[in-house]
Short mmCIF file of C-alpha atoms in Angstrom, two decimals:
data_model
loop_
_atom_site.label_atom_id
_atom_site.label_comp_id
_atom_site.label_asym_id
_atom_site.label_seq_id
_atom_site.Cartn_x
_atom_site.Cartn_y
_atom_site.Cartn_z
CA MET A 1 116.82 90.78 121.02
CA MET A 2 116.68 90.19 117.17
CA ARG A 3 119.45 92.28 115.86
CA THR A 4 119.61 93.03 112.06
CA ALA A 5 122.82 93.00 109.65
CA LYS A 6 122.24 97.10 110.29
CA ASP A 7 122.32 97.00 114.02
CA ASN A 8 126.08 95.38 113.19
CA LYS A 9 126.98 97.63 111.28
CA LEU A 10 127.11 95.59 108.37
CA VAL A 11 125.26 96.92 104.77
CA LEU A 12 125.07 94.38 101.68
CA CYS A 13 126.09 95.30 98.28
CA PRO A 14 122.81 95.50 95.83
CA LYS A 15 125.34 94.92 92.74
CA CYS A 16 127.55 91.83 93.47
CA HIS A 17 126.13 90.95 96.82
CA LYS A 18 129.55 91.38 98.97
CA LEU A 19 128.50 92.04 102.74
CA ASN A 20 130.22 95.13 103.60
CA GLU A 21 131.10 97.05 107.02
CA PHE A 22 129.24 99.91 107.34
CA LYS A 23 131.55 103.16 107.18
CA SER A 24 129.09 106.86 106.16
CA GLU A 25 126.89 106.56 103.18
CA PRO A 26 127.08 106.53 99.83
CA GLN A 27 128.82 103.47 101.07
CA GLN A 28 131.33 101.98 98.18
CA CYS A 29 131.71 98.27 98.14
CA THR A 30 134.76 96.36 98.44
CA ARG A 31 133.89 94.44 95.68
CA CYS A 32 132.62 95.55 92.91
CA HIS A 33 133.89 99.86 94.30
CA GLY A 34 129.94 100.52 93.47
CA HIS A 35 128.56 103.38 95.54
CA PHE A 36 125.26 102.23 97.57
CA TYR A 37 122.87 103.54 100.49
CA SER A 38 121.81 101.04 103.45
CA ARG A 39 118.90 101.63 102.52
CA GLN A 40 116.67 102.69 99.41
CA HIS A 41 116.18 106.65 100.29
CA ASN A 42 112.03 107.18 100.23
CA SER A 43 111.05 103.74 99.66
CA LEU A 44 107.72 103.86 100.91
CA GLN A 45 106.70 107.64 99.35
CA TYR A 46 107.94 105.84 95.73
CA THR A 47 105.73 102.69 96.30
CA LEU A 48 103.07 104.48 97.38
CA ALA A 49 102.78 107.06 94.30
CA TRP A 50 103.66 104.25 91.55
CA ASN A 51 101.14 102.56 93.03
CA ILE A 52 98.22 105.48 93.01
CA ALA A 53 99.38 105.96 90.03
CA ALA A 54 98.74 101.98 88.97
CA LEU A 55 95.55 101.87 90.20
CA ILE A 56 94.55 105.18 88.40
CA ALA A 57 95.70 103.85 85.18
CA PHE A 58 94.05 100.20 85.88
CA ILE A 59 90.36 102.35 85.98
CA PRO A 60 90.45 103.31 81.92
CA ALA A 61 92.10 100.11 81.11
CA ASN A 62 88.93 98.01 82.25
CA LEU A 63 86.80 100.85 81.31
CA TYR A 64 88.04 101.38 77.96
CA PRO A 65 87.24 99.01 74.69
CA ILE A 66 90.84 96.66 74.70
CA MET A 67 89.59 95.80 71.34
CA ILE A 68 87.78 96.87 67.99
CA VAL A 69 86.43 94.41 65.07
CA TYR A 70 85.38 96.10 61.80
CA ARG A 71 82.77 94.45 59.54
CA LEU A 72 81.93 96.63 56.54
CA GLY A 73 83.08 99.22 58.19
CA ILE A 74 81.49 99.02 61.02
CA GLY A 75 83.24 98.84 64.05
CA THR A 76 82.28 97.26 67.56
CA GLU A 77 84.01 98.26 70.44
CA ALA A 78 84.75 95.63 73.71
CA THR A 79 86.20 96.30 76.65
CA ILE A 80 87.79 93.56 79.34
CA LEU A 81 84.87 91.99 80.42
CA SER A 82 82.62 91.69 77.58
CA GLY A 83 85.94 89.97 76.25
CA ILE A 84 85.57 87.53 78.77
CA GLY A 85 81.69 87.25 78.09
CA GLU A 86 82.61 86.46 74.46
CA PHE A 87 85.30 83.68 75.90
CA ILE A 88 82.88 82.39 77.87
CA ASP A 89 79.70 82.16 75.15
CA HIS A 90 81.86 80.28 72.98
CA SER A 91 82.54 78.15 76.36
CA LEU A 92 86.08 79.03 75.88
CA TYR A 93 86.42 78.84 80.13
CA PRO A 94 89.53 77.57 80.32
CA ILE A 95 90.99 80.92 78.65
CA ALA A 96 88.54 82.98 79.98
CA VAL A 97 89.51 82.16 83.55
CA ILE A 98 93.30 82.64 82.01
CA ILE A 99 91.93 86.57 80.87
CA PHE A 100 90.11 87.77 84.43
CA THR A 101 93.58 86.70 86.25
CA ALA A 102 95.51 88.01 84.80
CA SER A 103 93.75 91.42 83.78
CA ILE A 104 91.66 92.11 86.97
CA ILE A 105 93.20 89.34 89.54
CA VAL A 106 97.31 89.66 89.47
CA PRO A 107 97.07 93.66 89.18
CA LEU A 108 94.38 94.47 92.00
CA PHE A 109 96.40 91.46 94.27
CA LYS A 110 99.94 92.90 93.03
CA ILE A 111 97.93 97.11 94.55
CA ILE A 112 96.43 96.33 97.18
CA GLY A 113 98.89 94.01 98.43
CA LEU A 114 101.63 96.87 98.07
CA PHE A 115 99.11 99.81 99.80
CA ILE A 116 99.04 96.72 102.66
CA LEU A 117 102.99 96.51 102.81
CA VAL A 118 103.63 100.43 103.55
CA TYR A 119 100.87 100.94 105.02
CA LYS A 120 102.62 98.02 107.68
CA ALA A 121 106.42 99.28 106.96
CA HIS A 122 105.27 102.59 107.96
CA THR A 123 102.69 102.47 111.05
CA GLY A 124 103.95 98.36 112.60
CA ILE A 125 100.75 97.75 112.50
CA ARG A 126 100.11 94.40 113.27
CA LEU A 127 104.02 93.16 111.49
CA LYS A 128 105.31 89.89 110.87
CA PRO A 129 108.81 90.61 108.79
CA SER A 130 109.15 87.20 107.96
CA LYS A 131 105.35 86.45 107.04
CA ASN A 132 105.47 90.40 105.20
CA SER A 133 108.59 90.01 103.56
CA LYS A 134 107.71 86.22 101.72
CA PHE A 135 104.90 88.37 101.08
CA TYR A 136 106.24 90.74 99.06
CA ARG A 137 109.03 88.36 97.34
CA VAL A 138 105.26 86.88 95.83
CA LEU A 139 104.29 90.54 94.83
CA GLU A 140 107.85 90.11 92.77
CA PHE A 141 107.54 87.40 91.34
CA LEU A 142 104.32 88.36 90.20
CA GLY A 143 105.76 91.64 88.19
CA PRO A 144 106.84 89.73 84.62
CA TRP A 145 103.70 87.56 84.56
CA SER A 146 100.77 91.16 84.45
CA MET A 147 102.73 91.13 81.04
CA LEU A 148 99.55 88.86 80.09
CA ASP A 149 97.40 91.93 79.95
CA VAL A 150 99.66 93.07 76.78
CA PHE A 151 98.54 90.30 75.14
CA VAL A 152 95.05 90.06 76.01
CA VAL A 153 94.60 91.50 72.63
CA ALA A 154 95.56 88.27 70.74
CA LEU A 155 93.75 86.13 72.98
CA MET A 156 90.43 88.02 72.34
CA VAL A 157 91.08 88.20 68.17
CA ALA A 158 91.26 83.78 68.60
CA VAL A 159 87.49 83.63 68.73
CA VAL A 160 86.37 86.42 66.09
CA GLU A 161 85.72 84.73 62.52
CA LEU A 162 88.17 87.10 60.35
CA GLY A 163 87.41 87.58 56.82
CA PHE A 164 88.31 89.92 53.94
CA ILE A 165 85.67 91.62 55.52
CA THR A 166 86.90 92.34 59.17
CA SER A 167 89.96 93.77 61.00
CA VAL A 168 90.63 94.19 64.28
CA ALA A 169 92.23 96.99 66.08
CA ALA A 170 93.52 97.53 69.21
CA GLY A 171 91.85 99.29 71.81
CA PRO A 172 92.85 102.92 74.19
CA ALA A 173 92.32 100.38 76.74
CA ILE A 174 95.79 98.48 75.32
CA ASN A 175 97.75 101.23 76.48
CA TYR A 176 96.44 101.46 80.08
CA PHE A 177 97.34 97.93 80.86
CA THR A 178 100.49 98.89 79.62
CA LEU A 179 101.01 101.39 82.13
CA THR A 180 99.20 99.34 85.09
CA VAL A 181 101.61 96.66 84.62
CA ILE A 182 104.86 98.89 83.97
CA PHE A 183 103.25 101.09 87.15
CA THR A 184 103.16 97.76 89.65
CA MET A 185 106.76 96.67 88.27
CA LEU A 186 108.20 100.30 89.84
CA ALA A 187 106.33 100.01 92.84
CA ALA A 188 107.77 96.60 94.16
CA ASN A 189 111.08 98.37 92.90
CA SER A 190 110.58 100.82 94.99
CA PHE A 191 110.11 99.08 97.73
CA ASP A 192 112.74 98.13 100.27
CA PRO A 193 111.29 95.09 102.32
CA ARG A 194 114.22 95.79 104.90
CA LEU A 195 112.09 98.71 106.39
CA LEU A 196 109.51 95.51 108.00
CA TRP A 197 112.51 94.71 110.03
CA ASP A 198 113.69 98.03 109.99
CA LYS A 199 110.12 99.31 112.05
CA HIS A 200 110.09 96.01 113.18
CA ILE A 201 113.30 96.02 115.72
CA GLU A 202 112.05 99.95 116.08
CA ASP A 203 108.54 98.85 117.99
CA LYS A 204 110.33 96.82 120.02
CA GLN A 205 113.04 98.89 121.63
CA VAL A 206 110.59 101.49 122.15
CA HIS A 207 107.88 98.47 123.92
CA ILE A 208 111.40 97.65 126.27
CA LYS A 209 111.62 101.52 127.30
#
């Protein structure tokens, strides 16, 4: 039967990555003397809460204008989707694809992916820890790249013919995009992938009994 480090009374220090013999929680690392827990407390609850917050922020991020163009004092609002349409109208297809991917596909992929991982870690349904752990690493890797959303306004301004009668201002959507990125990164950092293995071992032990 597969055994984990936890089954062997071993824990890994998250700060210096020293493998320690488990004694009591909070555990003190023998190398850096830092205190830590064998598993992140309330990992699934925190991940779920941050992920729901990200989903809520993602909605106004796409509904509200991300950019406001002023011509002769008259403001024209542009949402992220209308901005993508603007790039397509100017035949700037690569930029349109980049913005669509960074602003819609990547955040949705992270949010849905984290919901799936939380569900599997909680229920153990169709749980394959090795594959799910790799999937989590992909979601974690996408975290910094989600910051491309913050630069969407700069890309959209590139197609605007600026002159002395024109000015461009960031719309309220940029704030919600920033919140979405922050919340998804917090959700990913709150998730403890070791829970996938714990649940897998627990389910196996139940089936053996």
